[in-house]
Amino acid sequence: MIEHKATKPMAMLLQDPSFRDAGGDLLHEDWPFPLDTDYLLGTGSSKFVIRDADEADNPVFDSADWSDPGIMLTYGEFNRAPAERPLLENAQFHQVNAFAVAGHTLRAFEEALGRQIRWRHGGPLVIRPHAFEGANAYYDGMSPSLNFGYFRSPIRSATVWTCLSHDIVAHELGHAVFDSFRPLFLYSVELDAAALHESLGDLLALFSALEHPPVVERIFADSGGDMRRPTLVSGLAEEFGIGLRGSGTAYLRSALEGPSYEDAAKEPHARSTVWTAAVYDILVELVDAVLEADYPDPGGRRDFEAFKQAVVTATRRLRRMTLRALSYAPPTGVTMPVLARMVYEADQRLFPNDALSRDIAQRIFERRGLWDPQLVFTPPGIGLNFQHWDELGVGAQAALVANYADALRIPAGPGIRLLTPTLTTAIRDADATKSGVDTGAVTERYLHYAYEYVVQEEIWGENGPEPVGVSVFSGGTLVLDDCWNDVLLATDPPAFVEDLEAENPADSAFRRAVGRFRETHRSVLQSLQQPRTDSAGSAAGDRVLLDRPGCPFAVKAVGGGALRFVRRRCDIAEHLRAVGSSSGTLRLARNGGIANR
């Protein structure tokens, strides 16, 4: 990881403003913005730009020029005269906090990934800290931006600013990251893909919080070092709920809970807790394992310094494990059982001689119904054919993938449209003392390919059933080592043992995927009525045929082509409402209030 020397400290809160340390101060830290590898221009950098405006980009609050060396952005500077200008009501502090939390969270993701994220729209991501008045926040992928609301609490005489919630900023950033890292997940027909979109946001918030000693100290004080007891990191956006319902009321179910995979809800926000809870379970057991390994005497494990070091070590390992696995995932969609196997495989590649973390992960995945031994990721042995990839033109690269369609499990047939493939490289640090890796670094390459096909269905039109095509994207990732040997092939739809025993493995998986699509989404298709269109489509001719609350997808007609299932835009209120409701405790009414179940 790069050691940044020239920095500009930027204030950020480590948790919601409702949480304080033992002295009553806000949990805070100054994030060192890396001036030696990035720039500040106005209120922006190469990654983010703060635009303090409403959703229509009408200015709301003034901003300082952050590139001015005389402008200090530290917590101490903002808190210099709290009586005259309360920190939590300072709009410029809001701006800096949202920027710093996003920057800190993104850097941790990129460190685990082994490369930098490029936003799919190009240029820095827009952050609007005061986008609208309302109890909500959301990521807008169509005009890529993070938009944060604010509202007057009906319980307390104070304004709740969602841009001050570390959890909410990190969660919404997770959507932006995933949307750029795996843009075709937007069209995935897998229920798990949408759920993982939500879970990634929650996990980024969790990992980000646990990196900071003040947060770990508060956890230790609350739980006595027992991560199984509810603490401030096992819930999300507490300030949001407290502002709506009142102090002392837990807003969101604990991350220690969560159903098994077999019992998972179809609604993606509620379904996301399956993965989030599994990862939290892994974290708990990793902390215990680190304490046992480093402190054989049980008495030493109850010391705060021991607990802090164990949490930091376990979080770093787990963050790398879970986020690294995303590079192995197919570019078009993934199921939770496939991602569980990718977590194991990716960790084995980086730490071949240290099985502790992945063994714990496998045990928990098995317990939660997420481990499927029938999945097959055997590489086809074609990696060396791609070593001159960078010397080829775009057409020749696509032709190379097409030449190995059978090996890559790409089905043959009319209408299959192969999208432009990509090949990326990641270099990750490895703990040589733990893994036995000589160089202390591991180089991997990922060939990502995708294709589109059309499933023929029927919808109800003015004159009864009418045929219609539904566009579906599938694909795969071929993982190669530094010598261009392929070490793993993960496909969407996934391959099972029974597929490899079939005469044509690709067609076998394809037929099963089409059948599963029809079974899973028949109710959505039956709900379609062709005359129910949204005339306010985009300039490209998109028409929204179905966008029903609670349905994981909006169904769109793109120009004159086939229908597409498009993941609905997420907002934090919808996420908290769905997850809170699934816990059987409370729900967030659509008018922004809280209603008891």
XYZ file of C-alpha atoms in Angstrom:
597
model
C 0.000 0.000 0.000
C 1.256 3.481 -0.885
C 2.627 5.525 1.996
C 1.260 9.026 1.548
C 3.602 11.787 2.676
C 1.917 14.981 1.455
C -1.577 15.078 2.909
C -4.371 17.444 3.832
C -6.233 16.344 6.994
C -10.014 16.295 6.528
C -12.467 15.907 9.406
C -14.878 12.990 9.480
C -17.200 11.361 11.986
C -16.587 7.675 12.641
C -20.197 6.924 13.546
C -23.510 8.736 13.727
C -23.595 11.942 15.839
C -25.713 10.120 18.420
C -22.620 8.166 19.532
C -20.049 9.740 21.827
C -16.872 8.645 23.542
C -16.420 8.371 27.316
C -15.738 12.098 27.497
C -18.912 12.983 25.612
C -17.129 13.968 22.398
C -18.169 12.845 18.931
C -16.278 9.843 17.576
C -14.094 11.540 15.001
C -10.811 11.435 13.128
C -8.943 13.489 10.533
C -8.574 11.567 7.281
C -5.289 12.309 5.460
C -6.190 13.219 1.876
C -3.213 12.094 -0.298
C -1.934 15.183 -2.103
C 1.011 13.264 -3.572
C -1.240 10.955 -5.627
C -4.344 13.100 -6.140
C -5.376 16.732 -6.364
C -7.808 19.144 -4.749
C -9.562 21.633 -7.016
C -12.313 23.663 -5.395
C -14.206 20.961 -3.509
C -13.211 18.083 -5.757
C -10.556 15.508 -6.576
C -10.063 12.831 -9.213
C -12.499 10.594 -7.288
C -15.202 12.878 -5.886
C -16.579 16.381 -6.184
C -18.784 18.016 -3.562
C -21.621 19.911 -5.187
C -23.636 21.581 -2.438
C -26.812 21.864 -4.455
C -30.268 20.361 -4.609
C -31.253 17.556 -6.966
C -31.675 20.072 -9.795
C -28.200 21.488 -9.038
C -29.489 24.758 -7.630
C -26.904 25.974 -5.058
C -27.766 25.409 -1.390
C -24.725 26.321 0.750
C -21.433 28.050 -0.025
C -18.175 26.101 -0.096
C -14.555 26.961 0.574
C -11.675 26.369 -1.833
C -10.064 23.249 -0.405
C -6.970 23.676 -2.557
C -6.058 26.841 -0.624
C -3.228 25.872 1.794
C -4.595 28.398 4.262
C -7.971 26.649 4.524
C -7.846 24.121 7.358
C -10.351 21.242 7.209
C -9.534 19.458 10.467
C -12.022 18.530 13.169
C -10.287 20.865 15.584
C -10.626 23.782 13.183
C -14.338 23.184 12.617
C -14.905 22.736 16.355
C -12.929 25.830 17.359
C -15.997 27.830 18.487
C -18.839 25.320 18.977
C -21.022 27.759 20.939
C -21.003 30.335 18.146
C -21.154 27.889 15.260
C -22.251 24.375 16.309
C -20.258 21.743 14.472
C -23.246 19.597 13.526
C -25.026 22.596 11.975
C -21.992 23.714 9.946
C -22.715 23.048 6.265
C -19.040 23.179 5.316
C -18.267 20.518 7.915
C -21.027 18.404 6.328
C -19.296 18.771 2.966
C -15.891 17.753 4.291
C -17.309 14.834 6.290
C -19.143 13.311 3.313
C -16.043 13.691 1.122
C -13.674 12.229 3.735
C -15.874 9.237 4.595
C -16.290 8.437 0.901
C -12.561 8.795 0.261
C -11.558 6.686 3.249
C -14.050 3.935 2.353
C -13.060 3.858 -1.317
C -9.355 3.637 -0.504
C -9.968 0.578 1.703
C -11.952 -1.083 -1.101
C -9.229 -0.399 -3.667
C -6.540 -1.723 -1.324
C -8.418 -5.015 -1.007
C -9.155 -5.132 -4.735
C -5.552 -4.530 -5.762
C -6.391 -1.789 -8.258
C -8.203 1.519 -8.505
C -11.877 1.937 -9.322
C -12.837 4.008 -12.338
C -16.366 5.324 -12.251
C -18.286 3.886 -15.164
C -19.499 7.331 -16.259
C -15.985 8.840 -16.241
C -14.695 11.644 -14.032
C -15.275 12.150 -10.310
C -18.486 11.056 -8.594
C -20.782 13.916 -7.562
C -21.732 14.123 -3.865
C -24.641 16.374 -2.847
C -24.653 16.627 0.975
C -27.886 18.702 1.068
C -29.744 17.409 -1.987
C -33.286 17.522 -0.598
C -35.390 17.860 2.517
C -36.551 14.409 3.541
C -35.639 11.332 5.564
C -33.657 9.592 2.860
C -30.419 9.286 0.872
C -29.703 7.501 -2.387
C -27.222 6.706 -5.143
C -28.420 7.747 -8.591
C -26.781 5.619 -11.260
C -28.435 7.391 -14.194
C -26.809 10.751 -13.362
C -24.133 9.233 -11.133
C -24.202 10.913 -7.750
C -24.664 10.374 -4.028
C -27.591 12.428 -2.734
C -28.224 13.030 0.967
C -31.364 14.375 2.589
C -32.022 16.125 5.873
C -35.115 16.312 8.058
C -36.401 17.841 11.251
C -36.777 15.160 13.870
C -40.358 14.815 15.143
C -38.905 13.468 18.409
C -36.016 15.833 19.083
C -35.727 19.527 18.347
C -32.845 18.980 15.966
C -32.176 18.397 12.296
C -30.881 14.999 11.230
C -28.341 15.295 8.402
C -27.879 11.967 6.625
C -24.548 13.182 5.191
C -23.162 13.055 8.753
C -23.855 9.332 9.104
C -20.695 7.341 8.428
C -22.886 4.289 7.796
C -25.196 5.954 5.285
C -22.373 7.586 3.307
C -20.448 4.287 3.152
C -23.572 2.303 2.238
C -24.536 4.559 -0.667
C -20.917 4.694 -1.834
C -21.027 0.892 -1.950
C -23.723 1.109 -4.622
C -21.606 3.494 -6.684
C -18.537 1.256 -6.360
C -20.409 -1.931 -7.263
C -22.179 -0.154 -10.131
C -18.822 0.816 -11.647
C -17.037 -2.422 -10.792
C -19.855 -4.647 -12.088
C -22.159 -2.435 -14.228
C -24.032 -5.383 -15.759
C -25.247 -6.422 -12.306
C -27.842 -3.696 -12.910
C -29.542 -6.094 -15.345
C -28.915 -9.355 -13.508
C -32.024 -11.498 -13.116
C -30.481 -13.168 -10.052
C -32.233 -12.137 -6.853
C -28.912 -12.574 -5.056
C -27.173 -9.978 -7.238
C -29.473 -7.191 -6.051
C -29.193 -8.427 -2.448
C -25.396 -8.444 -2.637
C -25.518 -4.863 -3.925
C -27.195 -3.932 -0.640
C -24.986 -6.114 1.534
C -21.808 -4.642 0.062
C -22.905 -1.200 1.209
C -23.531 -2.440 4.741
C -20.223 -4.312 4.837
C -18.243 -1.303 3.625
C -19.784 0.653 6.497
C -18.893 -2.125 8.939
C -15.296 -2.493 7.755
C -14.791 1.268 7.678
C -16.002 1.697 11.255
C -13.841 -1.091 12.669
C -10.608 0.440 11.414
C -10.740 3.240 13.973
C -9.534 2.830 17.606
C -12.234 5.147 19.068
C -14.926 2.912 17.578
C -13.248 -0.274 18.818
C -12.876 1.283 22.267
C -16.598 2.039 22.337
C -17.369 -1.553 21.273
C -15.186 -2.870 24.086
C -16.921 -0.630 26.609
C -20.371 -1.712 25.388
C -19.736 -5.431 24.999
C -16.792 -6.247 27.257
C -14.997 -7.595 24.207
C -17.807 -9.970 23.179
C -18.574 -9.258 19.516
C -21.722 -11.389 19.777
C -23.420 -8.777 21.919
C -25.164 -5.918 20.074
C -22.911 -2.889 19.673
C -22.810 0.256 17.593
C -21.328 -1.571 14.584
C -23.921 -4.346 14.444
C -26.656 -1.907 13.459
C -26.883 0.633 10.660
C -27.734 4.335 10.723
C -28.851 4.556 14.352
C -29.050 8.369 14.235
C -31.535 8.115 11.379
C -33.915 5.970 13.409
C -33.373 7.822 16.674
C -34.273 11.067 14.941
C -37.533 9.558 13.732
C -38.603 7.554 16.757
C -36.606 8.582 19.777
C -33.423 7.931 21.732
C -32.748 4.455 23.048
C -34.793 2.669 20.385
C -32.827 0.293 18.184
C -33.695 1.193 14.621
C -32.290 -1.693 12.678
C -31.991 -5.340 13.520
C -28.542 -6.427 14.590
C -26.144 -7.807 12.020
C -25.749 -10.774 14.367
C -29.143 -11.948 13.117
C -30.173 -12.939 9.622
C -31.891 -15.982 8.115
C -30.271 -18.964 6.468
C -30.058 -18.981 2.688
C -32.961 -21.422 2.428
C -35.200 -19.076 4.431
C -34.159 -15.879 2.650
C -36.817 -13.427 1.493
C -37.046 -12.538 -2.189
C -37.057 -8.802 -1.483
C -33.394 -7.794 -2.043
C -32.934 -5.531 0.998
C -34.222 -8.172 3.407
C -32.372 -10.879 1.472
C -29.108 -8.959 1.871
C -29.013 -9.791 5.585
C -28.205 -13.422 4.732
C -24.783 -12.410 3.409
C -24.198 -9.571 5.874
C -24.954 -11.822 8.854
C -22.703 -14.589 7.518
C -19.779 -12.186 7.100
C -20.369 -10.803 10.597
C -20.311 -14.354 11.988
C -16.968 -14.896 10.270
C -15.662 -11.686 11.823
C -16.720 -12.779 15.315
C -14.970 -16.140 15.002
C -11.882 -14.550 13.448
C -11.564 -12.156 16.392
C -11.802 -15.112 18.781
C -9.236 -17.071 16.762
C -6.751 -14.182 16.709
C -7.128 -13.684 20.465
C -6.580 -17.389 21.142
C -3.513 -17.504 18.893
C -1.873 -14.358 20.265
C -2.920 -14.737 23.910
C -2.852 -18.377 25.092
C -3.711 -17.175 28.606
C -7.493 -16.448 28.632
C -6.912 -13.612 31.082
C -4.917 -11.669 28.514
C -7.778 -11.778 26.033
C -9.896 -9.529 28.240
C -7.442 -6.647 27.885
C -8.550 -3.743 25.666
C -5.263 -3.549 23.756
C -5.480 -7.253 22.958
C -9.080 -6.872 21.825
C -8.283 -3.828 19.700
C -5.426 -5.568 17.911
C -7.536 -8.671 17.317
C -10.400 -6.632 15.841
C -8.070 -4.662 13.561
C -6.297 -7.834 12.373
C -9.527 -9.787 11.838
C -11.230 -6.895 10.041
C -8.299 -6.412 7.687
C -8.227 -10.111 6.807
C -11.972 -10.361 6.346
C -12.242 -7.183 4.304
C -9.600 -8.466 1.932
C -11.220 -11.903 1.739
C -14.712 -10.710 0.921
C -13.855 -7.828 -1.396
C -11.122 -9.738 -3.216
C -13.663 -12.432 -4.086
C -15.629 -9.908 -6.145
C -12.842 -9.940 -8.752
C -13.518 -13.648 -9.264
C -17.265 -13.147 -9.713
C -18.766 -13.182 -13.221
C -19.414 -9.670 -14.591
C -23.137 -10.228 -15.126
C -24.382 -11.624 -11.818
C -23.601 -14.026 -9.010
C -25.400 -16.109 -6.417
C -24.434 -16.111 -2.763
C -23.273 -19.765 -2.843
C -20.991 -18.945 -5.789
C -19.583 -15.904 -3.986
C -19.040 -18.009 -0.854
C -16.869 -20.365 -2.888
C -15.061 -17.388 -4.444
C -14.208 -16.102 -0.955
C -12.583 -19.447 -0.198
C -10.788 -19.763 -3.547
C -9.441 -16.208 -3.542
C -8.074 -16.575 -0.016
C -6.427 -19.874 -0.927
C -4.671 -18.171 -3.828
C -3.239 -15.377 -1.672
C -2.542 -17.364 1.507
C -2.020 -20.993 0.450
C -0.335 -21.996 3.722
C -2.672 -20.175 6.111
C -6.104 -21.811 6.011
C -7.469 -20.388 9.278
C -9.624 -17.618 7.802
C -11.100 -19.620 4.929
C -11.770 -22.652 7.118
C -13.781 -20.456 9.475
C -15.591 -18.965 6.481
C -16.435 -22.391 5.043
C -17.782 -23.603 8.370
C -20.093 -20.599 8.682
C -21.176 -20.753 5.050
C -22.106 -24.403 5.567
C -24.050 -23.560 8.710
C -26.018 -20.861 6.902
C -26.760 -22.952 3.812
C -24.410 -20.947 1.578
C -21.901 -23.685 0.744
C -22.662 -25.801 -2.328
C -20.021 -28.484 -3.041
C -21.702 -29.314 -6.366
C -20.520 -26.050 -7.931
C -17.661 -26.472 -10.405
C -14.935 -23.900 -11.129
C -12.426 -26.142 -12.929
C -10.306 -24.095 -15.382
C -10.311 -25.264 -19.022
C -6.525 -24.959 -19.489
C -6.575 -22.217 -22.124
C -4.868 -19.386 -20.234
C -1.630 -19.291 -22.225
C -3.598 -18.379 -25.346
C -4.389 -14.974 -23.838
C -0.858 -13.816 -22.988
C -0.689 -11.493 -26.030
C -4.036 -9.895 -25.230
C -2.731 -6.329 -25.030
C -1.246 -6.606 -28.523
C -4.646 -7.374 -30.069
C -7.301 -4.994 -31.289
C -10.813 -4.994 -29.879
C -12.143 -7.209 -32.657
C -9.307 -9.716 -32.312
C -9.807 -9.868 -28.545
C -13.492 -10.684 -28.992
C -12.604 -13.254 -31.649
C -10.177 -14.940 -29.255
C -12.934 -15.320 -26.667
C -15.348 -16.584 -29.329
C -12.800 -19.195 -30.450
C -12.900 -20.685 -26.956
C -16.657 -20.357 -26.483
C -17.096 -24.031 -25.565
C -14.295 -23.941 -22.996
C -15.700 -20.721 -21.501
C -19.218 -22.250 -21.411
C -20.703 -19.715 -23.804
C -23.766 -21.335 -25.428
C -24.056 -21.488 -29.206
C -27.146 -20.460 -31.105
C -28.757 -17.674 -33.120
C -29.168 -14.336 -31.407
C -26.322 -14.737 -28.895
C -24.576 -11.349 -28.710
C -21.025 -11.356 -27.347
C -20.184 -8.111 -25.570
C -16.701 -6.566 -25.566
C -14.492 -8.644 -23.227
C -11.942 -7.095 -20.868
C -8.786 -8.318 -19.164
C -7.567 -6.611 -15.991
C -4.557 -7.132 -13.726
C -4.366 -6.841 -9.939
C -1.283 -6.961 -7.712
C -1.977 -7.618 -4.054
C 0.246 -7.659 -1.017
C 0.538 -11.052 0.629
C 1.709 -11.789 4.142
C 4.744 -13.882 3.268
C 5.217 -15.072 6.857
C 1.702 -16.456 6.856
C 1.354 -17.628 3.273
C 4.770 -18.840 2.227
C 4.675 -16.566 -0.825
C 8.263 -15.688 -1.674
C 7.709 -12.251 -3.173
C 5.178 -10.903 -0.685
C 2.867 -10.060 -3.598
C 0.523 -11.978 -5.867
C -0.336 -10.990 -9.443
C -3.633 -12.121 -10.928
C -5.387 -11.439 -14.203
C -9.107 -11.598 -14.850
C -10.702 -12.187 -18.230
C -14.272 -10.914 -17.971
C -16.684 -11.727 -20.786
C -20.431 -11.313 -21.182
C -23.107 -12.188 -23.686
C -26.762 -11.329 -24.205
C -29.558 -13.656 -25.209
C -33.325 -13.289 -25.452
C -35.840 -15.436 -23.586
C -39.217 -15.685 -25.327
C -42.125 -15.015 -22.973
C -45.707 -13.803 -23.056
C -47.264 -10.727 -21.523
C -50.883 -9.707 -21.340
C -51.744 -7.169 -24.016
C -54.958 -5.515 -25.144
C -56.006 -8.595 -27.096
C -54.794 -11.250 -24.687
C -51.392 -12.971 -24.463
C -48.727 -11.502 -26.720
C -45.198 -12.823 -27.341
C -42.313 -10.712 -26.110
C -38.577 -11.136 -25.773
C -36.788 -10.543 -22.469
C -33.098 -9.639 -22.650
C -30.839 -11.575 -20.261
C -27.095 -11.098 -19.706
C -24.743 -13.905 -18.713
C -20.978 -14.367 -18.743
C -17.945 -15.477 -16.820
C -14.546 -14.728 -15.317
C -11.411 -16.686 -16.156
C -8.791 -16.164 -13.435
C -5.146 -16.375 -14.553
C -1.926 -16.277 -12.545
C 1.194 -14.230 -13.255
C 2.382 -16.871 -15.752
C -0.940 -16.815 -17.662
C -2.043 -20.194 -16.375
C -5.792 -20.249 -15.816
C -6.594 -21.287 -12.258
C -10.374 -20.900 -12.050
C -13.445 -20.336 -14.218
C -16.592 -18.858 -12.644
C -19.645 -18.554 -14.875
C -23.118 -17.062 -14.764
C -25.147 -19.254 -14.860
C -22.938 -21.353 -12.575
C -21.782 -24.815 -13.595
C -22.622 -27.863 -11.498
C -21.235 -31.388 -11.538
C -24.294 -32.566 -13.481
C -23.580 -30.017 -16.236
C -20.056 -31.300 -16.811
C -21.464 -34.814 -17.137
C -23.825 -33.666 -19.898
C -22.993 -33.919 -23.605
C -22.862 -30.112 -23.879
C -22.082 -28.497 -20.478
C -22.754 -24.937 -21.672
C -26.181 -25.812 -23.075
C -27.054 -27.777 -19.936
C -26.337 -24.788 -17.685
C -28.077 -22.477 -20.152
C -31.298 -24.520 -20.217
C -31.374 -24.701 -16.430
C -30.851 -20.938 -16.181
C -33.735 -20.220 -18.577
C -36.020 -22.531 -16.613
C -35.007 -20.902 -13.346
C -35.585 -17.456 -14.834
C -39.128 -18.361 -15.859
C -39.923 -19.919 -12.509
C -38.500 -17.032 -10.493
C -39.887 -14.145 -12.527
C -43.154 -15.482 -13.905
C -45.192 -13.413 -11.450
C -43.412 -10.254 -12.614
C -44.034 -11.077 -16.266
C -47.661 -11.926 -15.591
C -48.069 -8.515 -13.972
C -47.060 -6.786 -17.173
C -49.728 -5.190 -19.300
C -48.413 -3.712 -22.488
C -50.556 -0.534 -22.416
C -49.146 0.435 -18.975
C -46.150 2.400 -20.201
C -44.339 5.398 -18.827
C -44.229 8.000 -21.573
C -41.553 9.915 -19.692
C -38.848 7.574 -20.873
C -35.354 8.630 -21.750
C -34.319 10.274 -24.990
C -33.099 6.874 -26.128
C -36.684 5.616 -26.052
C -36.710 3.647 -22.790
C -40.218 2.920 -21.514
C -40.894 1.708 -17.980
C -43.501 -1.050 -18.169
C -43.478 -2.051 -14.509
C -41.946 -0.435 -11.436
C -43.805 -1.814 -8.446
C -42.707 -1.097 -4.847
C -41.317 -4.255 -3.287
C -40.437 -5.793 -6.654
C -36.654 -6.218 -7.069
C -36.771 -5.012 -10.672
C -38.235 -2.381 -12.908
C -39.093 -3.768 -16.336
C -38.091 -1.536 -19.224
C -38.445 -1.575 -22.977
C -35.271 -0.222 -24.560
C -36.136 1.349 -27.882
C -37.706 -1.290 -30.084
C -35.772 -4.214 -28.620
C -36.452 -6.845 -25.990
C -37.584 -6.048 -22.465
C -34.964 -5.752 -19.733
C -35.156 -6.351 -16.015
C -33.371 -3.419 -14.379
C -32.503 -3.288 -10.682
C -34.551 -0.594 -8.995
C -32.789 2.450 -7.595
C -31.931 1.949 -3.943
C -32.461 4.510 -1.266
C -31.528 4.195 2.381
C -35.106 4.574 3.643
C -36.239 1.635 1.518
C -33.273 -0.412 2.704
C -33.900 0.265 6.383
C -37.636 -0.215 5.997
C -37.249 -3.618 4.364
C -34.542 -4.896 6.700
C -36.259 -3.549 9.804
C -39.575 -5.066 8.745
C -38.029 -8.460 8.061
C -36.722 -8.541 11.635
C -40.277 -8.408 12.927
C -39.669 -5.253 14.939
C -40.616 -2.108 13.091
C -41.058 -0.618 9.695
C -40.521 2.785 8.124
C -43.701 4.174 6.659
C -43.542 5.513 3.124
C -44.204 9.029 4.371
C -40.921 8.891 6.304
C -42.363 8.039 9.711
C -42.020 4.929 11.853
C -44.902 2.513 12.224
C -45.016 -0.431 14.631
C -45.717 -3.855 13.283
